[in-house]
Coordinates of C-alpha atoms in Angstrom, one line a residue:
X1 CA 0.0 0.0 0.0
X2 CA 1.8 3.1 -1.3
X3 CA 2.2 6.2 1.8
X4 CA 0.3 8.8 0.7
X5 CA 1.0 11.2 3.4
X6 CA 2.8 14.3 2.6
X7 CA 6.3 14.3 2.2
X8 CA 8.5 17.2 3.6
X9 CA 12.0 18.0 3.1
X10 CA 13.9 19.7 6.2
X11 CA 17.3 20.9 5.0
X12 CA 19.5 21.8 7.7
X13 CA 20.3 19.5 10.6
X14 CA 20.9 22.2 13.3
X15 CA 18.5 22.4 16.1
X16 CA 15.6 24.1 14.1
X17 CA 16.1 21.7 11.6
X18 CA 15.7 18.8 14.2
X19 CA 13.1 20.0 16.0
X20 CA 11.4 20.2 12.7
X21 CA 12.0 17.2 11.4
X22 CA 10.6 15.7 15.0
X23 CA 7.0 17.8 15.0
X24 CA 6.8 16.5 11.1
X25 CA 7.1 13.2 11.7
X26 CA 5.0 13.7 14.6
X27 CA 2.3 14.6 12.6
X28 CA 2.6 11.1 10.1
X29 CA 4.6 12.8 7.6
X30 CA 7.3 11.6 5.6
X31 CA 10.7 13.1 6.3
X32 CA 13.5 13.6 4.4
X33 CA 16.6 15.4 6.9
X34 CA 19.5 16.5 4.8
X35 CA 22.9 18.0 6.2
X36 CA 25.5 19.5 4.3
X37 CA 28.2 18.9 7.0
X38 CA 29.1 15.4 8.4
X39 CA 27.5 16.3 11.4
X40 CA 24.2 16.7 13.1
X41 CA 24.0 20.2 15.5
X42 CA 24.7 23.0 13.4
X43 CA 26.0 25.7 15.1
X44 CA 25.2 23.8 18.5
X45 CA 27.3 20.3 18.5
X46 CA 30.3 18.2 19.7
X47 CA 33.5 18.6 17.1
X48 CA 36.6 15.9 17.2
X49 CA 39.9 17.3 18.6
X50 CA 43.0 15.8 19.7
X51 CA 42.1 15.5 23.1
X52 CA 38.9 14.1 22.3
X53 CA 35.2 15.3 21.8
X54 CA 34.3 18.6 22.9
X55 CA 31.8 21.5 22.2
X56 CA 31.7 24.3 19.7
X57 CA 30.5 26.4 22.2
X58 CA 29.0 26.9 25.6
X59 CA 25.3 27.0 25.3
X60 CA 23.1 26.6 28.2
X61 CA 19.4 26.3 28.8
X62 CA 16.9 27.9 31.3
X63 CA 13.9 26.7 33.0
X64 CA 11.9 28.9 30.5
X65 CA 12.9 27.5 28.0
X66 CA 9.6 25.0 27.7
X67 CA 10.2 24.4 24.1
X68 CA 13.9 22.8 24.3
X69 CA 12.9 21.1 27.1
X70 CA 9.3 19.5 25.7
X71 CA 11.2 18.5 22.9
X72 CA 14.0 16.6 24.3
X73 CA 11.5 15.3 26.8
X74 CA 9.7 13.8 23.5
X75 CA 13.2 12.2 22.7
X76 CA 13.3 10.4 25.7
X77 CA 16.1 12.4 27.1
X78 CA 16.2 11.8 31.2
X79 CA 16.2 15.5 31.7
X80 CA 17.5 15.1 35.4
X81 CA 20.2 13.0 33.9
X82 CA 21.1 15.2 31.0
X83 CA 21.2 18.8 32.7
X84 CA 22.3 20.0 36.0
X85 CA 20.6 22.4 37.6
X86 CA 21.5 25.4 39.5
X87 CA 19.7 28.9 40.6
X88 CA 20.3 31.7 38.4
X89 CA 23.7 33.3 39.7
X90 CA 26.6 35.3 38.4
X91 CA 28.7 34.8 40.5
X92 CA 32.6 35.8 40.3
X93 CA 35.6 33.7 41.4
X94 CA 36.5 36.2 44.2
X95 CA 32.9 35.4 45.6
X96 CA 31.5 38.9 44.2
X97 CA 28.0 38.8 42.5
X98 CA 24.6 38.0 42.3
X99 CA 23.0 34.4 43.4
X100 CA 19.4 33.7 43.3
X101 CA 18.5 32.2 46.6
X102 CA 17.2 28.4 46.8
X103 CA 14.3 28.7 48.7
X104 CA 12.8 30.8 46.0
X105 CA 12.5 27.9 43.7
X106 CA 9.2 27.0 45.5
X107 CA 7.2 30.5 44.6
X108 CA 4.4 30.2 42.9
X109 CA 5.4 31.7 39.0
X110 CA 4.0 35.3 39.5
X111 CA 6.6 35.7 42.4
X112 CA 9.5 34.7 40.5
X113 CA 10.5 38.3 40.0
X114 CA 11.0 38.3 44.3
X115 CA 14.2 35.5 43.9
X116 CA 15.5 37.9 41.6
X117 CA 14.7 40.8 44.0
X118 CA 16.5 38.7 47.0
X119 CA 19.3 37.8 44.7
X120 CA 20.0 41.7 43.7
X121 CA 19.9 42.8 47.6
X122 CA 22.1 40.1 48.7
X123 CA 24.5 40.7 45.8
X124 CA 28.5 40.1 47.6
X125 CA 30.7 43.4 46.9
X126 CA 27.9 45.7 46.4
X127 CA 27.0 48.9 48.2
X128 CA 23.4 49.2 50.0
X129 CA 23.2 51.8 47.4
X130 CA 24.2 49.8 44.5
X131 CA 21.8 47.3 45.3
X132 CA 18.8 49.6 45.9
X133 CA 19.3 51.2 42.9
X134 CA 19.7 47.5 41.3
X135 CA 16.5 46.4 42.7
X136 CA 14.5 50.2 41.8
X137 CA 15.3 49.6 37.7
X138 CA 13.8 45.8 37.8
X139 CA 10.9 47.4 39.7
X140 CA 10.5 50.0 36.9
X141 CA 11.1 47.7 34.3
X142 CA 8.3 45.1 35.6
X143 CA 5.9 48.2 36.3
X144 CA 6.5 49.0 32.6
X145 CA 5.0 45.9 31.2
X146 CA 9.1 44.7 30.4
X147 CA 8.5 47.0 27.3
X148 CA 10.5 49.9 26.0
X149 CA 11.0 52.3 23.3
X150 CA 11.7 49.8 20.3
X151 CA 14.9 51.6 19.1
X152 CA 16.7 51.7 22.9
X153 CA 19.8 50.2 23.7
X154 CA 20.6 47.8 26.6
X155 CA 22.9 50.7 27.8
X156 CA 20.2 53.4 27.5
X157 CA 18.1 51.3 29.5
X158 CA 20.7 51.5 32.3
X159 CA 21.4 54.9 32.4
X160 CA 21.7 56.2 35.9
X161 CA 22.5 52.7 37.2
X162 CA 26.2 52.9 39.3
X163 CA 28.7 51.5 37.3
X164 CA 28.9 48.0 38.9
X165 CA 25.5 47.1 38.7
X166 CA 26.1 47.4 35.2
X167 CA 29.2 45.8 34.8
X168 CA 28.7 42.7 37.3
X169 CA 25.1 42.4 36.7
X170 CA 23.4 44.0 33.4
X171 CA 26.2 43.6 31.3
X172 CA 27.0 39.8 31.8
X173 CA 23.7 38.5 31.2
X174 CA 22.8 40.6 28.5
X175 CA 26.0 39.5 26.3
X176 CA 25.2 35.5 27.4
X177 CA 21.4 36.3 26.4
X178 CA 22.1 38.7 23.0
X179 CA 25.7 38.1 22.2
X180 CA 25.9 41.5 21.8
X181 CA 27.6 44.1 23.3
X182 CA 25.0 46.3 24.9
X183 CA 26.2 49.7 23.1
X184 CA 24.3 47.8 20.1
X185 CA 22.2 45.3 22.1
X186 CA 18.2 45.7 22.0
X187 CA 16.7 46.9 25.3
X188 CA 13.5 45.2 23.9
X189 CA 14.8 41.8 23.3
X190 CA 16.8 42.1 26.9
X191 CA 13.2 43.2 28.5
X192 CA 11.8 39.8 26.6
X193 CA 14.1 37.4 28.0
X194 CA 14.7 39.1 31.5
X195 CA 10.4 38.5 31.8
X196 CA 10.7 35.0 30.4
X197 CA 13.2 34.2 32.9
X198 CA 11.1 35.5 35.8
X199 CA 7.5 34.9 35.1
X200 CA 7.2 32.3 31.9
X201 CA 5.9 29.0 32.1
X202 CA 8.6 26.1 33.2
X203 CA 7.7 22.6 33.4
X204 CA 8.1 21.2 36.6
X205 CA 10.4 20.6 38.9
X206 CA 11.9 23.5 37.3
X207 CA 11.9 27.3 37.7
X208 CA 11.7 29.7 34.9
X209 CA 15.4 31.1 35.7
X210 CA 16.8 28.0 36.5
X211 CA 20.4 27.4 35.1
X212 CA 20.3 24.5 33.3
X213 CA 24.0 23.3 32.0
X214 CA 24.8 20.3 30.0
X215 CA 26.6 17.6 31.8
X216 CA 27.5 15.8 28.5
X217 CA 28.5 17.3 24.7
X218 CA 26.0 19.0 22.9
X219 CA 25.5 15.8 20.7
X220 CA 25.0 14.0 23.2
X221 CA 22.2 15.8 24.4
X222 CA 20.1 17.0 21.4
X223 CA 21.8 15.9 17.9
X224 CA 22.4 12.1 19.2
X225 CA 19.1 11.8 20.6
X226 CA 16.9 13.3 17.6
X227 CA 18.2 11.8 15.1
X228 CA 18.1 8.3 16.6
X229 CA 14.5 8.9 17.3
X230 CA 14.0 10.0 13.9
X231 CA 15.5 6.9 12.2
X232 CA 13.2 4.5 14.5
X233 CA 10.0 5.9 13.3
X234 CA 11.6 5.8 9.1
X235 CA 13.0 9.2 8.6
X236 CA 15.6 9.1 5.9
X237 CA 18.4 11.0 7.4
X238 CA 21.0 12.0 5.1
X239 CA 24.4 13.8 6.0
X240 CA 27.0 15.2 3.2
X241 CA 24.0 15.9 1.7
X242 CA 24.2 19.8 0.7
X243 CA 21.3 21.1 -0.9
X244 CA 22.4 23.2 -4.5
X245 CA 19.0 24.0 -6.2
X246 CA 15.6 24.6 -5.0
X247 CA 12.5 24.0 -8.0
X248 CA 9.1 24.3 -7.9
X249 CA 7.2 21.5 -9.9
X250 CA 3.5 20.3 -10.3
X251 CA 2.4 19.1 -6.9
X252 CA 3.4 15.7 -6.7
X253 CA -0.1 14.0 -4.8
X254 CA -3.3 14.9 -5.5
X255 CA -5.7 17.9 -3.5
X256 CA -8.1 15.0 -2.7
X257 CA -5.5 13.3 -0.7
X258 CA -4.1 16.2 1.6
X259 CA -3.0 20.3 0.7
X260 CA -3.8 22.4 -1.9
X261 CA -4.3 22.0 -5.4
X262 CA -2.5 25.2 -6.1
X263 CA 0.6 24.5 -3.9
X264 CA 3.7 23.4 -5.7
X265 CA 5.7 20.7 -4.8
X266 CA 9.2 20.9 -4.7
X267 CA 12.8 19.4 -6.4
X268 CA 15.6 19.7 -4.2
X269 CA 19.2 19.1 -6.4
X270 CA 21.7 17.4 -3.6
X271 CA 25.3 17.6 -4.6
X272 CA 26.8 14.2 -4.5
X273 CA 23.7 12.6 -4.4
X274 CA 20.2 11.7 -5.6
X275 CA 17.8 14.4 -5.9
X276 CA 14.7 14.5 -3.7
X277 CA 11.2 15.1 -4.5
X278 CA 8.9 16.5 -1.6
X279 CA 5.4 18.2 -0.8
X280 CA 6.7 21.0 1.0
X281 CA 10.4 22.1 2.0
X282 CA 11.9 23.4 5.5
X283 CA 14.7 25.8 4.7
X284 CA 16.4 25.4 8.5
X285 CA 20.1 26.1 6.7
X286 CA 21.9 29.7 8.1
X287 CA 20.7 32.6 7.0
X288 CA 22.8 33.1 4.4
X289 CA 22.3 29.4 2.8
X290 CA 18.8 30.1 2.6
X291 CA 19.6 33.2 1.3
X292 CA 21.4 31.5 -1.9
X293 CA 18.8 29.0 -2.6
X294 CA 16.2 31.7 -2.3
X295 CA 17.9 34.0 -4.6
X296 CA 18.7 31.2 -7.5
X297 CA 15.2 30.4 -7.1
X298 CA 13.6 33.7 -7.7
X299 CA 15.5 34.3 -10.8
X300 CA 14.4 30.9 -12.0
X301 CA 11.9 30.7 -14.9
X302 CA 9.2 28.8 -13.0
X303 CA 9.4 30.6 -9.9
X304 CA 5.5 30.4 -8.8
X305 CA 4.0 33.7 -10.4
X306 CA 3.9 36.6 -7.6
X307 CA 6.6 35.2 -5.0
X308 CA 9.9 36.7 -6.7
X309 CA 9.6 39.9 -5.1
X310 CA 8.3 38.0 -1.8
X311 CA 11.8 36.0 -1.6
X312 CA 13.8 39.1 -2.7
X313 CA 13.0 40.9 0.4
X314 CA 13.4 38.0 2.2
X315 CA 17.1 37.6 0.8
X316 CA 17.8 41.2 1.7
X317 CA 17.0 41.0 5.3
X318 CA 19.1 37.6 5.4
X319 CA 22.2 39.4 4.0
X320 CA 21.6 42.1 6.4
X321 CA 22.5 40.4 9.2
X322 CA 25.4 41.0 10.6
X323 CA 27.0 38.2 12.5
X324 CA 29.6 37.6 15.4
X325 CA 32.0 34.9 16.1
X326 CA 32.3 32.9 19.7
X327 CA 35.2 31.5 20.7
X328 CA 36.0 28.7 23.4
X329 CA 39.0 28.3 25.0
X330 CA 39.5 25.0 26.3
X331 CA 42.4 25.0 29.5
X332 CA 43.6 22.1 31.2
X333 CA 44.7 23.0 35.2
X334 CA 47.4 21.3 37.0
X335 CA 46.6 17.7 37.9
X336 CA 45.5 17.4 41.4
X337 CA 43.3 20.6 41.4
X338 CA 39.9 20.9 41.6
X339 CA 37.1 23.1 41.4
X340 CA 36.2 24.6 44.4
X341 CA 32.8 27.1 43.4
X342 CA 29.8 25.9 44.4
X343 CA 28.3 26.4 41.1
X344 CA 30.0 24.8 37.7
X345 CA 29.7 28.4 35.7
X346 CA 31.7 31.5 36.6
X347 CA 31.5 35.0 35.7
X348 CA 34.6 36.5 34.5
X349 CA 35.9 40.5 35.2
X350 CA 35.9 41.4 31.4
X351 CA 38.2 43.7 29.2
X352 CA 37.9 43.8 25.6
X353 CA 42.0 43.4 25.4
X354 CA 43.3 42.4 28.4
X355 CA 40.8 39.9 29.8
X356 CA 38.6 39.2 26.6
X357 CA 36.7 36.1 28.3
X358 CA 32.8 36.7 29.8
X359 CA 32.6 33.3 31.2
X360 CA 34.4 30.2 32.7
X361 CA 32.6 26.9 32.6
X362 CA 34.0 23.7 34.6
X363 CA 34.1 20.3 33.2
X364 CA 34.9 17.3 35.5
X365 CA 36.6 14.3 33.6
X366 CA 34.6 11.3 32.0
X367 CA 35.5 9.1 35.1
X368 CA 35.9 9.6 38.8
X369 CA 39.5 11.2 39.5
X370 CA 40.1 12.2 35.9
X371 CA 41.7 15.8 35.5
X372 CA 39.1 19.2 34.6
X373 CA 38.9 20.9 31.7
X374 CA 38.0 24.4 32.0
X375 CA 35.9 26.5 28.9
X376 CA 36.5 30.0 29.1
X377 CA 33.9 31.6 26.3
X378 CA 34.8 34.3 24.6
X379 CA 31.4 36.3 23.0
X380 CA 31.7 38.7 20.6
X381 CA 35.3 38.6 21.1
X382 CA 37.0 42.8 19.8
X383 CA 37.3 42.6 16.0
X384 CA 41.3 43.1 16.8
X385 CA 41.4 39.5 17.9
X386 CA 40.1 38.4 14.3
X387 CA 42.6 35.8 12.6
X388 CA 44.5 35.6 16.2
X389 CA 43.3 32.6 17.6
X390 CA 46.6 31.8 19.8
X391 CA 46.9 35.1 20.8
X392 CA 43.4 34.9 22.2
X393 CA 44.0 32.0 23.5
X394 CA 46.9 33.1 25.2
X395 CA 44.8 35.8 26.3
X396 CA 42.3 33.9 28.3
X397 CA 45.3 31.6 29.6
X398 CA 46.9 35.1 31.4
X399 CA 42.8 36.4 32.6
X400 CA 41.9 32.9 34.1
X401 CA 45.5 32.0 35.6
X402 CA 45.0 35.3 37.6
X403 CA 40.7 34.9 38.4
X404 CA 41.2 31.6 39.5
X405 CA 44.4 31.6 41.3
X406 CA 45.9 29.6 39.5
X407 CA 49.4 28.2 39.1
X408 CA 49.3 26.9 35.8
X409 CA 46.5 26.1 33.0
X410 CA 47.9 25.0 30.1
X411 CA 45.8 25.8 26.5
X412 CA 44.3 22.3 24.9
X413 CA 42.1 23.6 22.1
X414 CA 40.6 26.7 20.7
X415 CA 37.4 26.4 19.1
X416 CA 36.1 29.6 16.9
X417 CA 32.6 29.4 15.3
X418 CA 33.0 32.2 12.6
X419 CA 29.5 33.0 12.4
X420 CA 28.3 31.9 16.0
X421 CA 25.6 34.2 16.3
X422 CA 24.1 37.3 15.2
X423 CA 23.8 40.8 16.3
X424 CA 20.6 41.1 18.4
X425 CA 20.2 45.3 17.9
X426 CA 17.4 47.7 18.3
X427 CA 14.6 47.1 15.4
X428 CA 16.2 44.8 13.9
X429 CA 14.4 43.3 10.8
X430 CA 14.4 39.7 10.7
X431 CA 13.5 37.3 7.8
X432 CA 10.1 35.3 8.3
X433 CA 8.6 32.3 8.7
X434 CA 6.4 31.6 5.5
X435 CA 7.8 31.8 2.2
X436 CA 5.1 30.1 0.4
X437 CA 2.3 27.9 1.2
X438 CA 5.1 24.9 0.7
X439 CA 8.2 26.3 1.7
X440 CA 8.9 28.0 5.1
X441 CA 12.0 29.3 6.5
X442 CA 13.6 28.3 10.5
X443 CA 16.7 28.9 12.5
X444 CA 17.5 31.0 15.5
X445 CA 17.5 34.1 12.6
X446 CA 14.1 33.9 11.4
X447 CA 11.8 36.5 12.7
X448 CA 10.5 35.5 16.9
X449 CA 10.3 36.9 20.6
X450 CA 14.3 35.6 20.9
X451 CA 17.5 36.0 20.2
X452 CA 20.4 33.6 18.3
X453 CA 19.4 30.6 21.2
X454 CA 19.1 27.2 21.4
X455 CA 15.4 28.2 21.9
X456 CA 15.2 30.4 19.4
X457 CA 16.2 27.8 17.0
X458 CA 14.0 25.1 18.3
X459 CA 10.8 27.4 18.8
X460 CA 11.6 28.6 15.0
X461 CA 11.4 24.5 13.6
X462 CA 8.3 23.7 15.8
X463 CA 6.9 27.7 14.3
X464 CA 7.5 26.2 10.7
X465 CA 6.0 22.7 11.0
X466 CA 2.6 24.2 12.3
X467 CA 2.9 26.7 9.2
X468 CA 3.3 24.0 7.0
X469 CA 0.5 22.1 8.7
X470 CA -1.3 25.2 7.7
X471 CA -0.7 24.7 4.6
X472 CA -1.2 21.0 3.9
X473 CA -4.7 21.9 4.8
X474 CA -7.3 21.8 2.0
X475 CA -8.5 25.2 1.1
X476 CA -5.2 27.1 2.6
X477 CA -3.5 29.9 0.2
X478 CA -1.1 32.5 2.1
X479 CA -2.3 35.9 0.8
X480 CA 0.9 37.6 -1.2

């Protein structure tokens, strides 16, 4: 009996890709997963080294984050086992900073905003002052709806705050959250994920600001686990598999059995490979991948009449993006020593030059007694750094030797995603979802409430798949 369901192509096996191949075959569809790289996790993922398997980056989750979590809770991924959790903190290694106390885990989720509250008045190294006037700007920004004029900084939105509020508070969290220096950084946005964190929904045990850090790779936790599930339920996964030409053909099932008579279906050309024929397409590639196909696709001949222009400004917004690079430098301390914070994530006093890392992260060996690895992240690092990799490196070795009283860390890798993220600024004009009522766009760029996030991403591929559900409804027709 031939499968008549519809047939959808996701190309791009980051995390918006995954979660979109997931909610599609959730839905009885067919699925097609292609990946240009030899490996699953995009932007997101563990990389080979010669010290064995480590992360591209640091990227962790919070308790609000009820997308991530639902989906790797579909999975079957033991999220007590996968993620360890800890209150929201940033706290320094000299014990200066801001911890969210325990007990407040336990509020109902309108009070959130008090652990937060608790956290700023206890804040070590701070002046009564400081911390008042700390505690006064959440209270204005909560009695402002967390909204604010759409073109205003993250800076403007702390003017009149003493300087070390800003710097061991505001600033921190704002370049973890936007990956953006907050000169350019979107107050809006910041507002956004500042509420999420305090007052959106979390499943349980969880609070909404909850740290949530991966105790294994990134693989390991999302890539590993998706795609398995994928291949169990027939999803033809396919890696190498780049994508060079997008075509619109006659739709390749009939109206009677599902979608629109109108709707094209779609002829994906794979380099090195065989060619794939599908109902409906999931662009989940980078911005400016999609980008490419889109534009070769508009100039074709049977580009559907009236969507040319449509993709075109689409394309424009894509290549207006302007994106930043993260780097993660990995350190190995002297054997015998051991981490002595009570939390495995460290804030770090930050200079553009001298001490260009944000963040320290710990990582205990595989086994019991095995030596830590230490992953100091580097966001946004000053364009002078570009092309100097050891000299970064070297860099972070100095800042952390110093922060953590060290005697010795010795460098073991540098990992540098180019294009780790983009800038999150004031009114910024994203690209959006639907593209045509068979093709729709995801990734952490595409037009949403976040910034370049895990969540972003994943909230982007679930977005799509209901789109595209949309779609494959008799009668639908996006209006141009």
């Amino acid at each position: 009996m031939v499968n008549r369901a519809p047939h959808v192509a996701v190309v791009g096996g980051g995390w918006a890709g995954l979660a979109a191949a997931v909610a599609a075959c959730q839905r009885g569809w067919r699925v097609t997963l292609l990946e240009a790289s030899p490996h699953w996790g995009g932007r997101a993922r563990r990389v080979a080294s010669r010290i064995g398997p480590l992360d591209n980056g640091q990227h962790i989750l919070i308790g609000a984050y009820h997308a991530t979590l639902g989906l790797l809770t579909t999975l079957g991924v033991p999220l007590d086992q996968a993620l360890q959790r800890v209150p929201m903190a940033l706290a320094y290694p000299d014990g200066g900073g801001m911890r969210v106390p325990r007990w407040t885990r336990t509020l109902p989720r309108p009070a959130h905003a008090v652990g937060l509250a608790a956290g700023l008045l206890g804040a070590q190294g701070w002046t009564w002052r400081e911390r008042g006037a700390a505690l006064a700007r959440l209270v204005r920004w909560q009695l402002a709806g967390w909204r604010c004029a759409p073109l205003a900084t993250v800076a403007e939105l702390c003017v009149g705050l003493p300087p070390r509020v800003v710097a061991d508070w505001v600033e921190p969290l704002a370049v973890a959250a936007l990956n953006t220096p907050i000169q350019q950084a979107s107050g809006a946005v910041w507002l956004r994920v500042l509420h999420d964190a305090l007052h959106g929904p979390a499943p349980a045990p969880y609070a909404p600001s909850d740290l949530l850090l991966p105790r294994a790779d990134l693989g390991t936790l999302l890539p590993d686990a998706a795609t398995r599930w994928l291949a169990e339920r027939g999803a033809t996964l396919r890696r190498r598999a780049r994508v060079t030409r997008l075509q619109a053909i006659a739709a390749a099932v009939s109206a009677s059995d599902h979608g629109n008579a109108d709707a094209p279906a779609w002829r994906l050309t794979v380099a090195q490979g065989d060619p794939v024929q599908a109902d409906a397409v999931v662009l989940a590639t980078p911005a400016w991948a999609s980008a490419r196909l889109l534009q070769a696709l508009a100039a074709d001949p049977g580009c559907p009449p009236g969507w040319e222009a449509r993709w075109t400004t689409w394309v424009s917004r894509a290549l207006a993006l302007q994106h930043a690079p993260i780097a993660t430098v990995w350190l190995a301390p002297p054997p015998g020593w051991t981490w002595r914070w009570p939390t495995p994530m460290l804030a770090l006093r930050h200079h553009p030059e001298r001490a260009p890392a944000q963040f320290v992260f710990a990582r205990a060996g595989a086994t019991p007694g095995a030596d830590w690895r230490l992953a100091c992240v580097v966001s946004a690092p000053d364009p002078a750094w570009h092309g100097r990799a050891a000299d970064l490196a070297a860099a972070v070795q100095r800042q952390v030797r110093q922060a953590l009283a060290l005697p010795d860390a010795q460098v073991l890798a540098t990992v540098v995603e180019q294009r780790a993220t983009f800038a999150c600024t004031p009114g910024l004009a994203r690209p959006w979802t639907v593209l045509g009522p068979t093709l729709v766009a995801a990734g952490d760029h595409v037009e949403g409430p976040y910034p370049a996030t895990l969540e972003g991403a994943v909230r982007s591929g679930l977005h799509a798949v209901e789109a595209l559900d949309a779609a494959l409804t008799p009668g639908f027709w996006p209006r141009l």
